[in-house]
Amino acid sequence: MIVAASKNVCDQLENIAKLEVAKSQIKDLEATLDALRQLKTYVSQLIQFYQLIQDRISESDRSSLEIQFDQILQDISFSHKSFADQRRQVKAIEQAKDRAKKLEERLNESWKRYFKTQTNPHFELLDLVQSLPEVREQKVGLNQLRAQLMQFRDALPRNPIQRANFDETLQHLANRLDNLNFSPEVKTFLSKVRSGTATLAELNNEVLEWCQQGERAKGFFIKFGN
Amino acid sequence: MRSTNFMGYRCWEPERISEVINREAVSVGIADFLATHTPFNRIAYLHAPQAISDTSERALLEEMLQGAAKDKHAFMVLQGIPGTGKSHLIRWLKESYEAQSPENEKVFLIERAQCNLRSTLQQIIQSGIFDPVTMREQLKKLEGASTELSKEGLKDSILNNLQVATLEVSLPEGEKPKSSRIRNNIKRFLLDDNIREELKKQGGPIERIMRFLSTGYRAGVASDELPGFEARDFDFDRILREKITRGGGYAEVKELADSLNLKPELRDELARYLNRLLNYAIGRTTLLSAEDLKQMFYDLRRQLRLQKRQLTLFIEDITAFTGIDTGLVDVLATQHTGENNRDFCRLISVIGITDSYFKDRFPDNMKERITHHLTLNNSQSTILESDFLKNPEATAQLTARYLNAMRLKQTALKAWSKDGVYPERLPNGCANCSYSSTCHPAFGAVETEFGPVGLYPFNKEAIWTMYQRLGENGQSSRTPRTFLNSVLYYVLQSHGVKIEMNQFPPPAKDMGSDFTPPSFPAGKNLHSRTISMQCKDEEIAKRVESLILFWGNRTVDTIQSNGQRLVGNLPEAVFQAFKLPFIEGEIGSGPRPFPPPPPPPPKFSIFDDIKNWENGQKLHNYEDLAKFLSTLIRSFIDWEAHSINSVQLNNRFRGFRSVVFEDQTGVRGSDYLLFDRSRETAEVLYALAEFNTGDKSYQEGVYGGYLATLSIWLNKHEQRIVEFVKQPGKDLTEPLPLPKLLLLDCLLLESLNERLRPERHSAQDLFLDIIKGCKSNEGQIQVLPQDMAHSPTWSSLVKSVKSGEATCYKHLREVLNRAQGDTGTVIFLDAATALDILTDFKQSGWALPSITEVKSNINVWSDGSKVYQALHLHFERAIEEERVRTQEWLTKVGVLLGGNTPQEVFRAIAEMLDKMNQHREPYSGKFDEGKRNLRGTELETIRRDLEAIQAAPNKEQLALRLSAATQTMKNGQVYSQYLEDFYKLVCDKEQQLANRITKLQLEANAGQLDVVVEREYSALEQALKSVVAVKETLK
């Protein structure tokens, strides 16, 4: 009677001690949970971004980003292990969050690199031809397309729709420029004209013929070189 | 001098107690107040405009007066826990300041006024401080507020205005509730019917605020209670929460109620938030805001300035202004200098503030504007305690002044008050008391400016002990107020009148309700029993114990000091004053006085007297002649031959009273041996007179003749004399031979005296034990408390035989004494007779023959038969009851052990106590006995011994085993009581701990946060792994 009851009391006391500890840890738990939820939301976004662009970026970029994801995973796993003994993990989670911020920067940089490789040839061609009389009418439309694309430079596509939007806009610009039908020789000539390095020697028959078509001849002037 | 009769004396009138000690300092008459005022000499300055070296109340008064003379503004805050004497000091300052301040000074005291705002406002209205002509508007506003407070429906108004306050009051960022639960839900919460009823219920926050605001609530608030919300007000019970859930109310209400249930800190936050809104709600309810009050007092200051007058305000308790208090504080802090304030009069103010008010309610921005911040708290103490009564001397000083005021008539104090209140002229109740020469040395006196004042009916130790034990139950603090109310007032009011009825002091447990009685210190625990043994009466013993515990040094150690004996450090006069026996204490009693010398022998003339008697006249010298004849009878009859022992003989022939002569002049008793007038008897008397008074030079023939006369006479009367001696008294017959009666008495008394052993059961052993018992002269049975060692019948039997016991022991040896030879000086015990009696008794199976009680005036017969009768009637039942008790004990202990061995049980007890210690779980120190002194092995032995009693084969063995087992049974009782108490402790603890666990589980497992966190970790890890795994795959 007494033996069983007193043993029960001992067990209850132990239980109370544990519960007291648990009670005292409520605030720590709340803080940890809060930090963890924030990080989870953040990391989920990053993963989503990454998954959207991983097949567009270079192998080295991809590798670098995944290493960083791995480091965040290591941080979180360590914090998870420590959580059993120490309920307040805000600091550790904050560290992981800092790492995630760096990862986000890398993601942006990778995307920018990809963006540049995709848009640069078109943008350069557009710069070359927009002074030509036959392009003048399309200039506004082409520049709008460029402006639309430029919006994607500073912000990663947030979802597949945005990414498809980017792809479509890029394709649209490329098609419009292709329709102008510039031969490679003409493109080279125009490029030199734009950079101020074109000489009379550049005016081969094909180029000369192209210059004299329509009203193009009025668009070119001859100057003495320095 | 009456000092020798200092006993049961009451030196005060009971009605003076409540006149002199009143809960509120301002409610006491001025004369009583000043007469009981004890100077405050250690006021702590938390902040002052300059260094303060003199911390007395006089210096503080001087500081105020000098400030007034120099036209200096002062805002003095007197802080202290409730009851430390703030009101008392403020009233003293007011009375003293008013008496000495300049004429143009308007001095005004705002009392706590039954602790409600309405009374406070009415007090201001009626004081005349606001001139009814020039300040009509202000008065009208105050009256309006006062009227609002008396209206019905005040509770709902306050709740409604609180709800309005949640919408309209813009609190500073730091004071807004942090919790969105409160911010989002409070509006609906205060509208919910269930919540409103809960807040309005008896004892709830709104009811408390109502009590504070309205005179309709007579009790007001307790002086240590701040009107407002407390966290506990939002600790809703399950029933209310279910009501809210099922009632179909707003989801916001349910959400907040559930959160309040789970988070204690949220309750605290909500209480703090609503308290911040309270001033607004009260102001809106009374139509008098803090700003209104501020403007009113500003107007008053302007008015006084125009009249070239100055203002000094004494406010007993700022809490009395709750709701509009911030406005008042603003007024008090505002100086009369500076560009904007030049039209104000100078203001000196002293306000009383409790610690909690200062901490929670006093505006932070005002704290730095206090010029003098004082406190009466004891900064050294770890508990809430006043610094005022810091030692026994200070406490005695305060007591002496109150006792003195109670001893005096109010008229005497009023006369003193009118005479200028000179401390040294205060009447002294002890000055003309003729008992003081006895009273003061015994109870102690305190030196005051007006002479020594006695502490009777207390002494310094009693006062200090009672004061120090205040708050031991955790319910009250130690302050002058609690001392006055719970010690002085309570003891004198409840028990003071008992002094004259010889019932003072009462038993220690009844002495006070707010302080606990002390106990005997370690090592002196048996002193309680010493008192019981040395006092004849149990009630008296309890009073003596109370005296020793409170007045004395909690021991009954006896010492000699300055030629007088002290028991428990108390002189005899203290005991006498309360008509209590001055017990011997712990050392033996002193020498007894010698008996008075016997009276001188009477003169007589004997021979003529005998002759005249023979001739028909009266016998005058009958006394001497009866002595002579008694001696003859005693000496010449062979009493042993008639089985008569010396005890019977001595009792029947004590002196001369048993021998009576026909027609003797003197009176005769009722039981005597009568000798008729006769020639033979006259001759015998001649012969005896001659032998005893003559020259003894007889001739041989004369001597022989006398002897022959005596011999013949004795032979003739021997049978009648023997029958007389054998009789226990007149017309009584011998119920049993006296030796048998006494021997059987002593045998059973030995059994009750716990000196027989089962292994010593032969007639010889029993006889030796009985004689040893007679010799040891310990014929006193200790009557133990019934619940300790014995059954009621046993205890009552012990009580009933106690008075006759000594007689039985004393006379048994005498009745068994036999003279060896003719010497009469060498005697031996007649063991043969005794052994025959004992053998017969054993053979009868310890069956006592029935007798009728002998109503004899001879002790040995009356006591012996009375004891025998009691034993005959009750002994058998007593031992049977003891057997039943042992069976009950065995059953009870068996149940408590519950199938475990005693060793296992005590091991479990020790483990549990260790565990409780380890977890700082409180329990009574008595349970540590289980670890220190109680042993499982001993309990096992006790159990075996008591089982042996159960197995006793006959009455003799039962009696002998019980006699030997008394100590075992006592020990058994200790063990069973301990186990029973411990089991109760365990059950109580189990229940308490289960409740705690339930509560903690709710608190600690709220939402199973740890599980949620674990889940979040896993989800995050999983998400990250999905990325990393791709990488691994690619590798």
mmCIF file of N, CA and C in Angstrom, chain B residues 122-154:
data_model
loop_
_atom_site.group_PDB
_atom_site.id
_atom_site.type_symbol
_atom_site.label_atom_id
_atom_site.label_comp_id
_atom_site.label_asym_id
_atom_site.label_seq_id
_atom_site.Cartn_x
_atom_site.Cartn_y
_atom_site.Cartn_z
ATOM 1 N N GLN B 122 -16.429 63.136 -1.118
ATOM 2 C CA GLN B 122 -17.302 63.818 -0.161
ATOM 3 C C GLN B 122 -16.489 64.485 0.943
ATOM 4 N N GLN B 123 -15.421 63.826 1.292
ATOM 5 C CA GLN B 123 -14.536 64.392 2.313
ATOM 6 C C GLN B 123 -13.981 65.746 1.852
ATOM 7 N N ILE B 124 -13.586 65.783 0.589
ATOM 8 C CA ILE B 124 -13.046 67.038 0.053
ATOM 9 C C ILE B 124 -14.158 68.098 0.000
ATOM 10 N N ILE B 125 -15.357 67.650 -0.426
ATOM 11 C CA ILE B 125 -16.473 68.612 -0.535
ATOM 12 C C ILE B 125 -16.769 69.213 0.844
ATOM 13 N N GLN B 126 -16.830 68.328 1.840
ATOM 14 C CA GLN B 126 -17.253 68.787 3.160
ATOM 15 C C GLN B 126 -16.148 69.489 3.943
ATOM 16 N N SER B 127 -14.922 69.356 3.485
ATOM 17 C CA SER B 127 -13.827 69.941 4.258
ATOM 18 C C SER B 127 -13.828 71.466 4.236
ATOM 19 N N GLY B 128 -14.487 72.032 3.239
ATOM 20 C CA GLY B 128 -14.482 73.498 3.126
ATOM 21 C C GLY B 128 -13.255 74.032 2.428
ATOM 22 N N ILE B 129 -12.426 73.113 1.928
ATOM 23 C CA ILE B 129 -11.209 73.565 1.244
ATOM 24 C C ILE B 129 -11.561 74.359 -0.022
ATOM 25 N N PHE B 130 -12.653 73.933 -0.687
ATOM 26 C CA PHE B 130 -13.135 74.692 -1.851
ATOM 27 C C PHE B 130 -14.225 75.654 -1.384
ATOM 28 N N ASP B 131 -13.969 76.919 -1.549
ATOM 29 C CA ASP B 131 -14.911 77.931 -1.091
ATOM 30 C C ASP B 131 -16.216 77.835 -1.894
ATOM 31 N N PRO B 132 -17.375 77.702 -1.207
ATOM 32 C CA PRO B 132 -18.633 77.469 -1.926
ATOM 33 C C PRO B 132 -19.053 78.647 -2.804
ATOM 34 N N VAL B 133 -18.498 79.829 -2.554
ATOM 35 C CA VAL B 133 -18.897 80.985 -3.364
ATOM 36 C C VAL B 133 -17.984 81.122 -4.579
ATOM 37 N N THR B 134 -16.688 81.217 -4.293
ATOM 38 C CA THR B 134 -15.759 81.479 -5.396
ATOM 39 C C THR B 134 -15.454 80.237 -6.218
ATOM 40 N N MET B 135 -15.627 79.067 -5.638
ATOM 41 C CA MET B 135 -15.270 77.836 -6.369
ATOM 42 C C MET B 135 -16.485 76.935 -6.536
ATOM 43 N N ARG B 136 -17.599 77.583 -6.884
ATOM 44 C CA ARG B 136 -18.856 76.857 -6.982
ATOM 45 C C ARG B 136 -18.806 75.772 -8.075
ATOM 46 N N GLU B 137 -18.219 76.125 -9.198
ATOM 47 C CA GLU B 137 -18.180 75.200 -10.334
ATOM 48 C C GLU B 137 -17.426 73.916 -9.984
ATOM 49 N N GLN B 138 -16.298 74.139 -9.294
ATOM 50 C CA GLN B 138 -15.472 72.985 -8.934
ATOM 51 C C GLN B 138 -16.220 72.043 -7.976
ATOM 52 N N LEU B 139 -16.892 72.686 -7.025
ATOM 53 C CA LEU B 139 -17.645 71.883 -6.057
ATOM 54 C C LEU B 139 -18.766 71.107 -6.757
ATOM 55 N N LYS B 140 -19.390 71.780 -7.710
ATOM 56 C CA LYS B 140 -20.497 71.150 -8.430
ATOM 57 C C LYS B 140 -20.013 69.889 -9.152
ATOM 58 N N LYS B 141 -18.848 69.997 -9.712
ATOM 59 C CA LYS B 141 -18.281 68.864 -10.446
ATOM 60 C C LYS B 141 -17.986 67.682 -9.507
ATOM 61 N N LEU B 142 -17.422 68.035 -8.345
ATOM 62 C CA LEU B 142 -17.127 66.984 -7.360
ATOM 63 C C LEU B 142 -18.418 66.317 -6.890
ATOM 64 N N GLU B 143 -19.424 67.142 -6.647
ATOM 65 C CA GLU B 143 -20.701 66.594 -6.181
ATOM 66 C C GLU B 143 -21.326 65.711 -7.270
ATOM 67 N N GLY B 144 -21.190 66.165 -8.518
ATOM 68 C CA GLY B 144 -21.710 65.378 -9.640
ATOM 69 C C GLY B 144 -21.051 64.013 -9.697
ATOM 70 N N ALA B 145 -19.750 63.997 -9.536
ATOM 71 C CA ALA B 145 -19.003 62.716 -9.554
ATOM 72 C C ALA B 145 -19.456 61.831 -8.417
ATOM 73 N N SER B 146 -19.635 62.443 -7.267
ATOM 74 C CA SER B 146 -20.062 61.684 -6.093
ATOM 75 C C SER B 146 -21.433 61.061 -6.335
ATOM 76 N N THR B 147 -22.315 61.811 -6.983
ATOM 77 C CA THR B 147 -23.652 61.294 -7.264
ATOM 78 C C THR B 147 -23.581 60.133 -8.260
ATOM 79 N N GLU B 148 -22.757 60.274 -9.282
ATOM 80 C CA GLU B 148 -22.629 59.204 -10.279
ATOM 81 C C GLU B 148 -22.212 57.897 -9.625
ATOM 82 N N LEU B 149 -21.362 58.038 -8.639
ATOM 83 C CA LEU B 149 -20.829 56.844 -7.979
ATOM 84 C C LEU B 149 -21.877 56.136 -7.129
ATOM 85 N N SER B 150 -22.945 56.810 -6.820
ATOM 86 C CA SER B 150 -23.965 56.176 -5.985
ATOM 87 C C SER B 150 -25.060 55.536 -6.828
ATOM 88 N N LYS B 151 -24.940 55.654 -8.141
ATOM 89 C CA LYS B 151 -26.032 55.170 -8.997
ATOM 90 C C LYS B 151 -26.004 53.658 -9.180
ATOM 91 N N GLU B 152 -27.194 53.153 -9.489
ATOM 92 C CA GLU B 152 -27.311 51.734 -9.824
ATOM 93 C C GLU B 152 -26.595 51.486 -11.161
ATOM 94 N N GLY B 153 -26.273 50.283 -11.423
ATOM 95 C CA GLY B 153 -25.721 49.940 -12.735
ATOM 96 C C GLY B 153 -24.292 50.409 -12.944
ATOM 97 N N LEU B 154 -23.620 50.696 -11.825
ATOM 98 C CA LEU B 154 -22.241 51.180 -11.936
ATOM 99 C C LEU B 154 -21.316 50.126 -12.560
#
